[in-house]
Short mmCIF file of C-alpha atoms and ligand atoms in Angstrom, two decimals:
data_model
loop_
_atom_site.label_atom_id
_atom_site.label_comp_id
_atom_site.label_asym_id
_atom_site.label_seq_id
_atom_site.Cartn_x
_atom_site.Cartn_y
_atom_site.Cartn_z
CA UNK H 1 0.00 0.00 0.00
CA UNK H 2 1.51 3.31 -1.04
CA UNK H 3 1.27 6.21 1.39
CA UNK H 4 -0.37 9.20 -0.34
CA UNK H 5 1.62 12.41 -0.70
CA UNK H 6 0.22 15.88 -1.29
CA UNK H 7 2.69 18.58 -2.29
CA UNK H 8 2.08 22.32 -2.47
CA UNK H 9 4.15 24.23 -5.02
CA UNK H 10 4.16 27.89 -3.99
CA UNK H 11 6.11 28.82 -7.15
CA UNK H 12 7.46 32.41 -7.11
CA UNK H 13 4.85 33.63 -4.64
CA UNK H 14 5.13 35.09 -1.17
CA UNK H 15 6.64 37.64 1.14
CA UNK H 16 7.89 36.96 4.65
CA UNK H 17 4.53 38.18 5.95
CA UNK H 18 2.33 36.19 3.56
CA UNK H 19 4.44 33.06 4.07
CA UNK H 20 4.05 33.41 7.85
CA UNK H 21 0.30 33.78 7.39
CA UNK H 22 0.06 30.76 5.08
CA UNK H 23 2.07 28.60 7.47
CA UNK H 24 -0.07 29.75 10.35
CA UNK H 25 -3.08 28.59 8.33
CA UNK H 26 -1.42 25.24 7.68
CA UNK H 27 -0.74 24.65 11.35
CA UNK H 28 -4.49 25.03 11.96
CA UNK H 29 -5.37 22.24 9.49
CA UNK H 30 -6.35 18.75 10.58
CA UNK H 31 -4.08 16.53 8.47
CA UNK H 32 -4.79 12.81 8.20
CA UNK H 33 -2.21 10.51 9.81
CA UNK H 34 -1.95 8.42 6.66
CA UNK H 35 -0.96 11.21 4.25
CA UNK H 36 2.46 12.84 3.75
CA UNK H 37 2.35 16.59 3.18
CA UNK H 38 5.10 18.84 1.83
CA UNK H 39 5.23 22.46 0.74
CA UNK H 40 7.69 24.02 -1.69
CA UNK H 41 8.26 27.72 -0.90
CA UNK H 42 10.68 29.94 -2.83
CA UNK H 43 14.34 29.50 -2.03
CA UNK H 44 14.21 32.74 -0.07
CA UNK H 45 11.50 31.41 2.25
CA UNK H 46 12.85 27.90 2.83
CA UNK H 47 14.51 28.52 6.18
CA UNK H 48 11.52 30.52 7.39
CA UNK H 49 9.23 27.60 6.48
CA UNK H 50 11.53 24.97 8.00
CA UNK H 51 11.64 26.88 11.28
CA UNK H 52 7.93 27.66 11.39
CA UNK H 53 6.90 24.08 10.49
CA UNK H 54 9.33 22.44 12.90
CA UNK H 55 7.41 19.77 14.80
CA UNK H 56 4.47 19.81 12.38
CA UNK H 57 3.60 17.02 9.94
CA UNK H 58 4.27 19.33 7.00
CA UNK H 59 7.70 18.84 5.43
CA UNK H 60 9.50 21.44 3.33
CA UNK H 61 10.87 21.02 -0.18
CA UNK H 62 12.81 23.19 -2.62
CA UNK H 63 11.66 24.01 -6.13
CA UNK H 64 15.10 23.42 -7.63
CA UNK H 65 18.69 22.49 -6.85
CA UNK H 66 22.03 22.79 -8.64
CA UNK H 67 23.14 20.03 -10.97
CA UNK H 68 26.58 20.22 -9.37
CA UNK H 69 26.91 18.05 -6.28
CA UNK H 70 29.57 19.98 -4.41
CA UNK H 71 29.35 23.47 -3.02
CA UNK H 72 31.56 25.81 -4.97
CA UNK H 73 31.87 28.39 -7.69
CA UNK H 74 28.37 28.41 -9.20
CA UNK H 75 26.90 31.85 -8.64
CA UNK H 76 23.20 31.97 -7.95
CA UNK H 77 22.73 28.23 -7.44
CA UNK H 78 22.12 26.20 -4.28
CA UNK H 79 23.53 22.71 -3.81
CA UNK H 80 21.36 19.78 -2.75
CA UNK H 81 23.57 19.22 0.29
CA UNK H 82 22.99 22.86 1.34
CA UNK H 83 19.25 22.23 1.13
CA UNK H 84 19.60 19.19 3.37
CA UNK H 85 21.68 21.25 5.79
CA UNK H 86 18.81 23.78 5.91
CA UNK H 87 16.27 21.10 6.87
CA UNK H 88 14.77 20.63 3.40
CA UNK H 89 13.59 17.09 2.56
CA UNK H 90 12.22 17.12 -0.99
CA UNK H 91 13.11 18.84 -4.25
CA UNK H 92 11.14 19.37 -7.47
CA UNK H 93 13.05 18.29 -10.56
CA UNK H 94 11.94 19.40 -14.00
CA UNK H 95 8.77 21.36 -13.32
CA UNK H 96 7.34 22.24 -16.73
CA UNK H 97 7.93 25.95 -16.12
CA UNK H 98 11.65 25.22 -15.74
CA UNK H 99 11.67 22.83 -18.70
CA UNK H 100 9.99 25.32 -21.02
CA UNK H 101 10.88 28.81 -19.73
CA UNK H 102 14.38 28.01 -18.47
CA UNK H 103 15.17 25.39 -21.14
CA UNK H 104 16.08 22.65 -18.66
CA UNK H 105 16.88 19.51 -20.66
CA UNK H 106 16.40 15.88 -19.69
CA UNK H 107 20.20 15.54 -19.49
CA UNK H 108 20.46 18.40 -16.98
CA UNK H 109 17.49 17.13 -14.99
CA UNK H 110 18.99 13.65 -14.70
CA UNK H 111 22.07 15.23 -13.11
CA UNK H 112 19.89 17.21 -10.69
CA UNK H 113 17.89 14.08 -9.86
CA UNK H 114 21.10 12.17 -9.12
CA UNK H 115 22.71 14.81 -6.90
CA UNK H 116 19.44 15.31 -5.02
CA UNK H 117 19.17 11.60 -4.28
CA UNK H 118 22.81 11.32 -3.32
CA UNK H 119 22.42 14.22 -0.90
CA UNK H 120 19.45 12.49 0.77
CA UNK H 121 16.62 14.56 -0.69
CA UNK H 122 13.48 12.99 -2.16
CA UNK H 123 13.43 14.10 -5.81
CA UNK H 124 10.02 14.71 -7.34
CA UNK H 125 10.43 14.28 -11.10
CA UNK H 126 7.82 16.33 -12.96
CA UNK H 127 6.73 15.06 -16.37
CA UNK H 128 3.93 15.92 -18.75
CA UNK H 129 2.88 16.73 -22.27
CA UNK H 130 1.88 20.02 -23.86
CA UNK H 131 -1.54 20.52 -25.43
CA UNK H 132 -0.05 20.25 -28.92
CA UNK H 133 1.61 16.97 -27.98
CA UNK H 134 -1.65 15.59 -26.55
CA UNK H 135 -3.57 16.64 -29.65
CA UNK H 136 -0.92 14.97 -31.80
CA UNK H 137 -1.40 11.72 -29.88
CA UNK H 138 2.08 11.93 -28.35
CA UNK H 139 1.16 12.01 -24.64
CA UNK H 140 2.47 8.56 -23.75
CA UNK H 141 5.62 8.88 -25.86
CA UNK H 142 6.53 12.26 -24.32
CA UNK H 143 5.98 11.17 -20.73
CA UNK H 144 7.72 7.87 -21.31
CA UNK H 145 10.79 9.62 -22.71
CA UNK H 146 10.98 11.96 -19.71
CA UNK H 147 10.84 9.03 -17.27
CA UNK H 148 13.20 6.95 -19.43
CA UNK H 149 15.83 9.70 -19.26
CA UNK H 150 16.23 8.94 -15.54
CA UNK H 151 15.94 5.15 -15.83
CA UNK H 152 18.45 4.97 -18.68
CA UNK H 153 21.02 7.12 -16.92
CA UNK H 154 20.59 6.06 -13.30
CA UNK H 155 18.71 2.76 -13.38
CA UNK H 156 15.19 2.10 -12.18
CA UNK H 157 16.36 1.94 -8.56
CA UNK H 158 16.72 5.73 -8.75
CA UNK H 159 12.97 5.71 -8.14
CA UNK H 160 13.18 3.71 -4.91
CA UNK H 161 11.61 6.11 -2.45
CA UNK H 162 11.32 8.62 -5.27
CA UNK H 163 8.28 10.41 -6.60
CA UNK H 164 7.03 11.16 -10.11
CA UNK H 165 4.50 13.93 -10.70
CA UNK H 166 2.46 13.69 -13.88
CA UNK H 167 1.49 17.24 -14.77
CA UNK H 168 -0.06 17.79 -18.18
CA UNK H 169 1.31 21.20 -19.16
CA UNK H 170 -2.08 22.26 -20.53
CA UNK H 171 -3.61 21.76 -17.07
CA UNK H 172 -1.05 23.72 -15.03
CA UNK H 173 -2.42 27.04 -13.85
CA UNK H 174 -5.14 27.00 -16.51
CA UNK H 175 -8.13 25.80 -14.51
CA UNK H 176 -8.31 22.81 -16.86
CA UNK H 177 -7.92 19.46 -15.11
CA UNK H 178 -7.29 16.11 -16.73
CA UNK H 179 -10.26 13.85 -16.11
CA UNK H 180 -9.56 11.13 -13.53
CA UNK H 181 -9.61 8.62 -16.41
CA UNK H 182 -7.13 10.62 -18.52
CA UNK H 183 -4.77 10.99 -15.55
CA UNK H 184 -5.16 7.35 -14.50
CA UNK H 185 -4.25 6.16 -18.01
CA UNK H 186 -0.95 8.05 -17.93
CA UNK H 187 -0.19 7.04 -14.33
CA UNK H 188 -0.80 3.39 -15.20
CA UNK H 189 1.51 3.71 -18.22
CA UNK H 190 4.27 5.20 -16.05
CA UNK H 191 3.88 2.42 -13.50
CA UNK H 192 3.98 -0.16 -16.29
CA UNK H 193 7.16 1.46 -17.62
CA UNK H 194 8.76 1.07 -14.17
CA UNK H 195 7.43 -2.50 -13.87
CA UNK H 196 9.21 -3.56 -17.04
CA UNK H 197 12.44 -2.87 -15.14
CA UNK H 198 11.36 -3.75 -11.59
CA UNK H 199 7.97 -4.86 -10.32
CA UNK H 200 9.03 -3.89 -6.81
CA UNK H 201 9.99 -0.32 -7.72
CA UNK H 202 6.79 0.07 -9.75
CA UNK H 203 4.71 -1.11 -6.84
CA UNK H 204 6.17 1.34 -4.32
CA UNK H 205 6.87 4.47 -6.43
CA UNK H 206 4.46 7.29 -5.70
CA UNK H 207 2.98 8.96 -8.78
CA UNK H 208 1.25 12.29 -8.14
CA UNK H 209 -1.15 14.14 -10.40
CA UNK H 210 -0.75 17.89 -10.89
CA UNK H 211 -2.73 20.40 -12.91
CA UNK H 212 -5.32 22.73 -11.40
CA UNK H 213 -6.19 20.33 -8.57
CA UNK H 214 -8.80 21.86 -6.26
CA UNK H 215 -10.59 20.53 -3.19
CA UNK H 216 -13.62 19.89 -5.39
CA UNK H 217 -11.71 17.68 -7.86
CA UNK H 218 -9.18 16.05 -5.52
CA UNK H 219 -11.16 13.12 -4.14
CA UNK H 220 -12.12 11.78 -7.55
CA UNK H 221 -8.56 12.07 -8.87
CA UNK H 222 -7.00 10.55 -5.75
CA UNK H 223 -9.54 7.72 -5.88
CA UNK H 224 -7.92 6.33 -9.04
CA UNK H 225 -5.77 3.24 -8.42
CA UNK H 226 -2.47 4.66 -9.71
CA UNK H 227 -2.84 8.24 -8.44
CA UNK H 228 -1.01 8.47 -5.12
CA UNK H 229 -1.68 12.12 -4.31
CA UNK H 230 -1.17 15.49 -5.93
CA UNK H 231 1.21 18.29 -6.77
CA UNK H 232 -0.84 21.41 -6.21
CA UNK H 233 0.09 24.91 -7.38
CA UNK H 234 -2.43 27.73 -7.10
CA UNK H 235 -4.71 26.01 -4.60
CA UNK H 236 -1.81 25.41 -2.21
CA UNK H 237 -1.60 29.16 -1.54
CA UNK H 238 -4.84 28.91 0.40
CA UNK H 239 -4.30 26.93 3.62
CA UNK H 240 -7.92 25.84 3.99
CA UNK H 241 -8.20 24.72 0.37
CA UNK H 242 -4.87 22.90 0.58
CA UNK H 243 -5.89 21.28 3.87
CA UNK H 244 -9.07 20.01 2.23
CA UNK H 245 -7.05 18.59 -0.70
CA UNK H 246 -4.73 16.82 1.75
CA UNK H 247 -7.70 15.35 3.60
CA UNK H 248 -9.10 14.08 0.28
CA UNK H 249 -5.96 11.98 -0.12
CA UNK H 250 -6.56 10.15 3.17
CA UNK H 251 -8.20 6.76 3.26
C1 PEP F 1 2.09 23.23 -10.42
O1 PEP F 1 2.59 24.33 -10.31
O2 PEP F 1 2.80 22.22 -10.34
C2 PEP F 1 0.64 23.13 -10.60
C3 PEP F 1 0.10 21.94 -10.78
O3 PEP F 1 -0.05 24.29 -10.60
P1 PEP F 1 -1.67 24.45 -10.57
O4 PEP F 1 -2.19 23.55 -9.49
O5 PEP F 1 -1.89 25.90 -10.27
O6 PEP F 1 -2.17 24.05 -11.90
#
């Protein structure tokens, strides 16, 4: 039985004051015992979040890390080991905004995934197709290639304890959500892809759905057999809405 995970991606939102307010709202939520919860603030607000959430069930993740393992001369970047040192436990790898707007390639993301794992972070590999790719019937091929980049370079065991987030690009921040059936079909394909290499890894890997998840849509999505929780953007900026989404992931 996989333990559900709900992740809140705060993207480039927040001030010290609004982050404090959001965290205060989170600490008032009743979270289910059988669901893992993590929030991803901006880099600037990571230490504030780690300190304010100390002792709570909500873990903290980073939205990115350097592809270089060691600390050193790489201006503007933060190493995975520095994130661990700051109390961070998860890291997003390859969010579609970074793939498309910052031109992050599969090759670069594989290196980030590897250094994150080696440092002791839980990497959350984000994959998903654009609308044009879906309309061209390429959804499965695109997602498969993004997952294969990691398997081919690092082996399927790279996903032991790891997380994959299926986020159709056309559903991120648009208010459009994949239907539970559309999402389930892609999640099942990803799990099958893992199973070809290792039934054990496929069975335990958590695959999250992301793309305009709201409290109203969460239960139906999370009720699908291969959807193990969600990666939530906009709705995670509202503590009550995010709390309701987390509760929907509980059994
Ligand atoms: C995201 O940023 O990963 C995301 C899924 O955003 P939203 O929920 O706003 O679509």
